[in-house]
mmCIF file of C-alpha atoms in Angstrom:
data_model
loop_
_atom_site.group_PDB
_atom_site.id
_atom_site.type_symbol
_atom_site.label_atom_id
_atom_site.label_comp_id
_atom_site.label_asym_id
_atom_site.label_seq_id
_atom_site.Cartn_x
_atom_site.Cartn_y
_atom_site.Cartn_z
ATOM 1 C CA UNK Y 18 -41.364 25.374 71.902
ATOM 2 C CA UNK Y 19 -39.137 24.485 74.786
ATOM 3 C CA UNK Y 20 -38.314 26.844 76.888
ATOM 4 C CA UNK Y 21 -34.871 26.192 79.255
ATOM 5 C CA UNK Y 22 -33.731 28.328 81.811
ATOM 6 C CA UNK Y 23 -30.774 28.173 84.283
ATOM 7 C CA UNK Y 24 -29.195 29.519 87.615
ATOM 8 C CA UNK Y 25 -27.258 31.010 88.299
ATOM 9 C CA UNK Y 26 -25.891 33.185 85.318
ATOM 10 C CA UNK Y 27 -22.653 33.277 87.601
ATOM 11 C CA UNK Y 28 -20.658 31.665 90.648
ATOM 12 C CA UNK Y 29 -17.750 31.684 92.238
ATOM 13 C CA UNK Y 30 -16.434 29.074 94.207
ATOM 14 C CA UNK Y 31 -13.212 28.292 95.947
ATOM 15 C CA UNK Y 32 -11.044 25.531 95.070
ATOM 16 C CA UNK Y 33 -12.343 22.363 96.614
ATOM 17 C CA UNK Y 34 -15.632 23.193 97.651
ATOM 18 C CA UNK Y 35 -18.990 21.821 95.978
ATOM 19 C CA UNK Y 36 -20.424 23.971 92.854
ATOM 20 C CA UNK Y 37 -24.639 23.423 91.672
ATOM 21 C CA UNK Y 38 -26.087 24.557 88.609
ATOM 22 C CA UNK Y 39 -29.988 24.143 88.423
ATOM 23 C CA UNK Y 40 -31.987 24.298 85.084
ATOM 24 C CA UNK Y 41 -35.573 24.020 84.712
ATOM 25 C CA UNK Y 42 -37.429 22.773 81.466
ATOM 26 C CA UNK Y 43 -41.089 23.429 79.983
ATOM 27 C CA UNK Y 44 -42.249 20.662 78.095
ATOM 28 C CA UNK Y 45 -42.034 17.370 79.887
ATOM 29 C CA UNK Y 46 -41.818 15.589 76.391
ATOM 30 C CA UNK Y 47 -38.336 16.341 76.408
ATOM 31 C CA UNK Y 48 -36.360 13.038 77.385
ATOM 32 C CA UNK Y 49 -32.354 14.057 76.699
ATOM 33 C CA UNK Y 50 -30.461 16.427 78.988
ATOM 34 C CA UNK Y 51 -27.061 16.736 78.395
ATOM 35 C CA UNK Y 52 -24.485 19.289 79.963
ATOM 36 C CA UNK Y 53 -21.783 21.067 78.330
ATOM 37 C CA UNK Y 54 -18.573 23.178 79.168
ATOM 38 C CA UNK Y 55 -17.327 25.782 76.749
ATOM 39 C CA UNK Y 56 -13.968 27.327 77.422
ATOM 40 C CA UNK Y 57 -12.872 30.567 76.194
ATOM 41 C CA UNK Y 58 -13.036 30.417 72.302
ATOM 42 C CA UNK Y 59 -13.736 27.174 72.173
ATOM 43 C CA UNK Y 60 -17.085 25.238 71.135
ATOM 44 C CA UNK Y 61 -19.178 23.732 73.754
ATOM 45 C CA UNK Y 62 -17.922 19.961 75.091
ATOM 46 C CA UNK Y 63 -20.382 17.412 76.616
ATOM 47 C CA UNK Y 64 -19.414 16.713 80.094
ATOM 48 C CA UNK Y 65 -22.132 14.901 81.138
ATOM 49 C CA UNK Y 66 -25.745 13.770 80.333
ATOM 50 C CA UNK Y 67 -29.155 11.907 81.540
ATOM 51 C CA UNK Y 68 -32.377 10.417 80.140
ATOM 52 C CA UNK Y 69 -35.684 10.604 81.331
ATOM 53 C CA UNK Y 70 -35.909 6.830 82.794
ATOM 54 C CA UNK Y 71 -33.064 7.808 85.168
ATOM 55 C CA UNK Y 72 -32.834 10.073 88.243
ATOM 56 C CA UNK Y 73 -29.308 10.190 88.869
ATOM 57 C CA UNK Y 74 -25.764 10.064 86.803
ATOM 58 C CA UNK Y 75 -22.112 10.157 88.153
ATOM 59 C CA UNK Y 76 -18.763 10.563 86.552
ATOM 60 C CA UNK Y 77 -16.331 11.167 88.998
ATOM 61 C CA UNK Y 78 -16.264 14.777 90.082
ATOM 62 C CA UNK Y 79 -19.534 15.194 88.414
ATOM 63 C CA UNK Y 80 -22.958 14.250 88.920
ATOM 64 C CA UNK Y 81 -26.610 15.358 87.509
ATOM 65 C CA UNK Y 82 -29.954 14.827 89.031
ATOM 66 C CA UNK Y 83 -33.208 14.959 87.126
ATOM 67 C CA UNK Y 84 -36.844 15.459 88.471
ATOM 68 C CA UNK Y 85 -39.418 14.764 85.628
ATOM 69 C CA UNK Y 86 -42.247 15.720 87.956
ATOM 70 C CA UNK Y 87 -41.016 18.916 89.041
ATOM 71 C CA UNK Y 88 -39.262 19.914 85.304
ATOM 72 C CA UNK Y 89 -35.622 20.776 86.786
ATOM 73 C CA UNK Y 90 -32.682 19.147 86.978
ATOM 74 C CA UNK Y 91 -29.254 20.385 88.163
ATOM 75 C CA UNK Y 92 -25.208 19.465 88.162
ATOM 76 C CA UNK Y 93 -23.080 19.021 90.769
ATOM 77 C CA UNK Y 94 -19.424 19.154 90.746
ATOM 78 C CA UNK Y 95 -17.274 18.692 93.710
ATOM 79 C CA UNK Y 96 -14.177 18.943 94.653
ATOM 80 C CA UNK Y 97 -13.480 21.927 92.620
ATOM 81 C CA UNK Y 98 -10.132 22.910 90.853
ATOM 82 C CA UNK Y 99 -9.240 25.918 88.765
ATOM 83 C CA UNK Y 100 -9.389 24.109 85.458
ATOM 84 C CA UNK Y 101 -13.302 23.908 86.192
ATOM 85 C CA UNK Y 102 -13.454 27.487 85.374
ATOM 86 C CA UNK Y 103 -15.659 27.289 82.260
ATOM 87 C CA UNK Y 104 -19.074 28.578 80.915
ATOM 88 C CA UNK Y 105 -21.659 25.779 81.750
ATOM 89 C CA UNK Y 106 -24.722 24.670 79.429
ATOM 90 C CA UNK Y 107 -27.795 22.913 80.071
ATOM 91 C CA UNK Y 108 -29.890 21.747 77.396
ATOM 92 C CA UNK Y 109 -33.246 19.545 76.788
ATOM 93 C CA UNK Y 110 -33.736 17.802 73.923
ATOM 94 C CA UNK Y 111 -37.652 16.834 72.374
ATOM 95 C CA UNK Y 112 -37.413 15.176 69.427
ATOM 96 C CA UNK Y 113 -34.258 13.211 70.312
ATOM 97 C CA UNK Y 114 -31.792 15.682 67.970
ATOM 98 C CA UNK Y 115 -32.832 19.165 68.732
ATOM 99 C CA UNK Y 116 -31.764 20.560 71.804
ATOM 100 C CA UNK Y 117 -32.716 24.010 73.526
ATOM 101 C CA UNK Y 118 -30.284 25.689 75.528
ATOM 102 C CA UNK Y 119 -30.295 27.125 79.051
ATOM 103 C CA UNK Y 120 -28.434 30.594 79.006
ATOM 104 C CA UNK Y 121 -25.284 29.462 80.943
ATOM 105 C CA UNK Y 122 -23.596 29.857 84.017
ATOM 106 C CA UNK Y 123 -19.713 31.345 84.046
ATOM 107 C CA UNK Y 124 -18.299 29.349 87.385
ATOM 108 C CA UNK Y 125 -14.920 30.636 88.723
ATOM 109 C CA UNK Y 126 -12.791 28.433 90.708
ATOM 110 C CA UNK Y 127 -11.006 30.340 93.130
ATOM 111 C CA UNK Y 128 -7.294 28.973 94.014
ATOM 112 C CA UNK U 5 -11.191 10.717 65.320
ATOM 113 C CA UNK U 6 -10.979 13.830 63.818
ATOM 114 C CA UNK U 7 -13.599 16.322 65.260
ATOM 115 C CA UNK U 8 -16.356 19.018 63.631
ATOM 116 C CA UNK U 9 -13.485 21.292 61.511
ATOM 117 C CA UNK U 10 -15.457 24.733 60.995
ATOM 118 C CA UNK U 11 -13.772 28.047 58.960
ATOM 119 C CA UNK U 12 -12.744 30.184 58.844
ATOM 120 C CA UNK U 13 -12.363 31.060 63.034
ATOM 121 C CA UNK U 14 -12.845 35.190 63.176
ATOM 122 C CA UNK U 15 -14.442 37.710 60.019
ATOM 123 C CA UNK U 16 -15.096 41.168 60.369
ATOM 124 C CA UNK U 17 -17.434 42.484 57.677
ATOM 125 C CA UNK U 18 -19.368 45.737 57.533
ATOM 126 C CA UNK U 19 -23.234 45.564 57.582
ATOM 127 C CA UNK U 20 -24.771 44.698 54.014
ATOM 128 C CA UNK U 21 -21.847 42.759 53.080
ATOM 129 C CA UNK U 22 -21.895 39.225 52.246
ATOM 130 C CA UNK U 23 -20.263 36.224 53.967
ATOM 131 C CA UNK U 24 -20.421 32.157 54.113
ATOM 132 C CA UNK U 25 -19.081 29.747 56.632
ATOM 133 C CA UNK U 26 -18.174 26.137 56.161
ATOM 134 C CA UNK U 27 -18.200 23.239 58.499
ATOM 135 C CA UNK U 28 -17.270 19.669 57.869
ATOM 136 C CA UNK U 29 -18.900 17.177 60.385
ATOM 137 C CA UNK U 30 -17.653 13.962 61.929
ATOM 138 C CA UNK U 31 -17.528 11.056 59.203
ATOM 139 C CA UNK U 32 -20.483 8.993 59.578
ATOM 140 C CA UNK U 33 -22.783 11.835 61.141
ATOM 141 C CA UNK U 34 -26.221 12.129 59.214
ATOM 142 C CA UNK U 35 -27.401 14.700 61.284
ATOM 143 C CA UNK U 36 -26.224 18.197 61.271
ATOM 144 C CA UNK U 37 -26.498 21.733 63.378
ATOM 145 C CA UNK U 38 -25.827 25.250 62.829
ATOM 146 C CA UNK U 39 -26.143 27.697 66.011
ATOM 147 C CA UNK U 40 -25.948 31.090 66.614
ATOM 148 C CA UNK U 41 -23.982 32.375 69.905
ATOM 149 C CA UNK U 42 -24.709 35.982 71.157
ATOM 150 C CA UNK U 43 -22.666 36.676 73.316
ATOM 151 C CA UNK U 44 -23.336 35.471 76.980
ATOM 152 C CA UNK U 45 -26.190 33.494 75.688
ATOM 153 C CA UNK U 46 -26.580 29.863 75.239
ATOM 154 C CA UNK U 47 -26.223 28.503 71.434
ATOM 155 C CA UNK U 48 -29.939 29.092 69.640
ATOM 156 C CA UNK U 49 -30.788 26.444 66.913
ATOM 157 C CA UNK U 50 -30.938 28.065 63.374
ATOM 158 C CA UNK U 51 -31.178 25.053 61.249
ATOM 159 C CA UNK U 52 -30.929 21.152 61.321
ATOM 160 C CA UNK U 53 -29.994 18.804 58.126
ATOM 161 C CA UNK U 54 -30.530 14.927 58.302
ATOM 162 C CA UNK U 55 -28.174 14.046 55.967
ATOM 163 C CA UNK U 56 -29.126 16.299 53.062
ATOM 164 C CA UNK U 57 -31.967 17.490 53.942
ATOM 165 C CA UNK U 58 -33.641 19.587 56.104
ATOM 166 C CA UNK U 59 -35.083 18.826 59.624
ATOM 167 C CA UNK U 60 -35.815 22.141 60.962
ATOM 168 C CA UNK U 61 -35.760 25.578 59.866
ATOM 169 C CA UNK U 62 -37.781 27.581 61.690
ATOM 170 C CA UNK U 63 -35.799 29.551 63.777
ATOM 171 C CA UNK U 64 -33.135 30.502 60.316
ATOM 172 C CA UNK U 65 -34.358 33.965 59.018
ATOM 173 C CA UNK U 66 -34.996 33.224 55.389
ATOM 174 C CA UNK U 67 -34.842 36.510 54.285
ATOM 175 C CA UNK U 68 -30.977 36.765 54.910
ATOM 176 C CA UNK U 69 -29.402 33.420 56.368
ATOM 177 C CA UNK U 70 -28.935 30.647 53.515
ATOM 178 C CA UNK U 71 -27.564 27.181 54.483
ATOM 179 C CA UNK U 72 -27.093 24.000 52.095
ATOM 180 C CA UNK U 73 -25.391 20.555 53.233
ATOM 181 C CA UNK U 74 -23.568 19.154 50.143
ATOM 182 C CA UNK U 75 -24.192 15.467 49.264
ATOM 183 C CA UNK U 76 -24.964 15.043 52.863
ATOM 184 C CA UNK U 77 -21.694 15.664 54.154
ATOM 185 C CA UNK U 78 -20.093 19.238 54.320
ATOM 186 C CA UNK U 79 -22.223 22.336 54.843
ATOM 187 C CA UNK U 80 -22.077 25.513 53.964
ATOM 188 C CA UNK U 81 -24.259 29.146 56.034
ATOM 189 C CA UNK U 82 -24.445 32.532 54.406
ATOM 190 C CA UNK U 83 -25.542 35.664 55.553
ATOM 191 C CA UNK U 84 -26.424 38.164 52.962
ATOM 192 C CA UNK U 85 -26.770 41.088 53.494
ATOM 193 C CA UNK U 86 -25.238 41.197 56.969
ATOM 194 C CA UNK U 87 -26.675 43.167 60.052
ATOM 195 C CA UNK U 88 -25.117 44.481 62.858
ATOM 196 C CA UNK U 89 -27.139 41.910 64.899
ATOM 197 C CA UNK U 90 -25.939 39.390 63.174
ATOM 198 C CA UNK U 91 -22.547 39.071 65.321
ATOM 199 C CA UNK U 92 -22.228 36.178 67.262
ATOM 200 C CA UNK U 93 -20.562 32.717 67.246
ATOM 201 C CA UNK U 94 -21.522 30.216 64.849
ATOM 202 C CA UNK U 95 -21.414 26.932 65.843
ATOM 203 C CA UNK U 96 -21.710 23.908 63.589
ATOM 204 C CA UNK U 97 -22.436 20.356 65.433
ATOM 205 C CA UNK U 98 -23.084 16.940 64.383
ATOM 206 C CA UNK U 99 -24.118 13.650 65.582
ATOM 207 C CA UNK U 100 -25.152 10.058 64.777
ATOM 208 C CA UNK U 101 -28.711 9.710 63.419
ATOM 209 C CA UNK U 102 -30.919 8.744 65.835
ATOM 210 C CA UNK U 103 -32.827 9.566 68.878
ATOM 211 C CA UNK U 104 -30.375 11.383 72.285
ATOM 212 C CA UNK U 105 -27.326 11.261 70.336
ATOM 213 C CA UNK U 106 -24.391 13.202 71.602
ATOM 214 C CA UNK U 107 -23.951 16.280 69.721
ATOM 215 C CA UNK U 108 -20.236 17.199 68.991
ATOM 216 C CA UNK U 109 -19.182 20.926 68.056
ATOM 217 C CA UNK U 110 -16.847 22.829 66.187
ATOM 218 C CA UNK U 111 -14.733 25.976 67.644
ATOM 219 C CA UNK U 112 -17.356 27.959 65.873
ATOM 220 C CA UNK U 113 -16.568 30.971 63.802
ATOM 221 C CA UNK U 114 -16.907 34.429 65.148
ATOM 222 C CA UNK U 115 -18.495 36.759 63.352
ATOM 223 C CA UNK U 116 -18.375 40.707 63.553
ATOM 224 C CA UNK U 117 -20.465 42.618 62.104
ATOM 225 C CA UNK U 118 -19.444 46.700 62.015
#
């Protein structure tokens, strides 16, 4: 099956700066990469995602990047503020509805 | 809209006890996700429905872990009988039939096992 993984398992940041979170998938079938945010004791929300025809996505603050050849692609969020403090998930999804998770990455936004 | 309601939020049982979760998706989602959450990993797939039936199951240890989708709407997962590895979040999610569909979730339900 699909295997995910992610970097890095932590970071800290301080408010305003730039934060990156780089995942890297296995099977280059998979086509759907979404990103989620899960606050404490709370599910996991989708912030932002990308499909395989495109390289780039932007919403705002955040932005993902995807490299089919290489198998990775990462997040980006700039401009940092406190309430970005979250758990952060990567996932790739194969057969359009199942979706393997990367094992996240708990970013703290220093005021 | 009204977003994937799961219950309850926190059990404690002791190990070899029994105990079932419910989730009610989105209206209009076919498909259908439970997870399992250890803590300070990411969410691990135990079984999929498409509408009411199953998708996937491989990852659900049959031996212990039960999970049914009524009618194609509400679901229900049971654990019986419970092992102390068997705490984590679960985490119910649904989405639109179809292929890269967003995936909403619940708040899960926290499970501890002692």
């Amino acid at each position: 099956g699909e295997n995910v993984e992610q970097h890095p398992s932590t970071l800290s940041v301080q408010e305003g700066d730039s934060a990156v979170i780089k995942c890297t998938y296995s099977d280059s079938a998979s086509n759907y990469f979404p990103w989620y945010k899960q606050e404490l004791g709370k599910g996991p929300q989708l912030i932002i995602d990308i499909r395989s025809n495109v390289g780039e996505k932007k919403d705002q603050r955040i932005a993902v990047t995807l490299n089919k050849t290489a198998k990775h692609f990462s997040l980006h969020i700039t401009e940092t503020q406190p309430e970005d403090s979250a758990v952060y998930f990567c996932a790739a999804s194969i057969t359009g509805n199942q979706f393997y998770f990367g094992t996240g990455t708990s970013l703290t936004v220093i005021p | 809209e009204a977003g994937v309601a799961q219950s309850p939020r926190y059990k404690i049982i002791e190990k070899r006890q029994s105990v079932a979760f419910w989730c009610n998706p989105i209206s209009g989602h076919a498909t259908l996700y439970w997870y399992q959450q250890i803590l300070g990993q990411g969410p691990k797939l135990l079984i999929q429905f498409q509408n009411n039936g199953v998708v996937d199951d491989s990852q659900l240890p049959k031996d212990r872990f039960s999970a049914e989708r009524l009618k194609g709407v509400d679901s229900t997962l049971k654990i019986q009988p419970a092992k102390l590895e068997d705490s984590a979040v679960y985490l119910c999610a649904s989405s639109f039939q179809g292929p890269n569909t967003e995936a909403f979730f619940g708040q899960g339900t926290r499970l501890t096992v002692v």
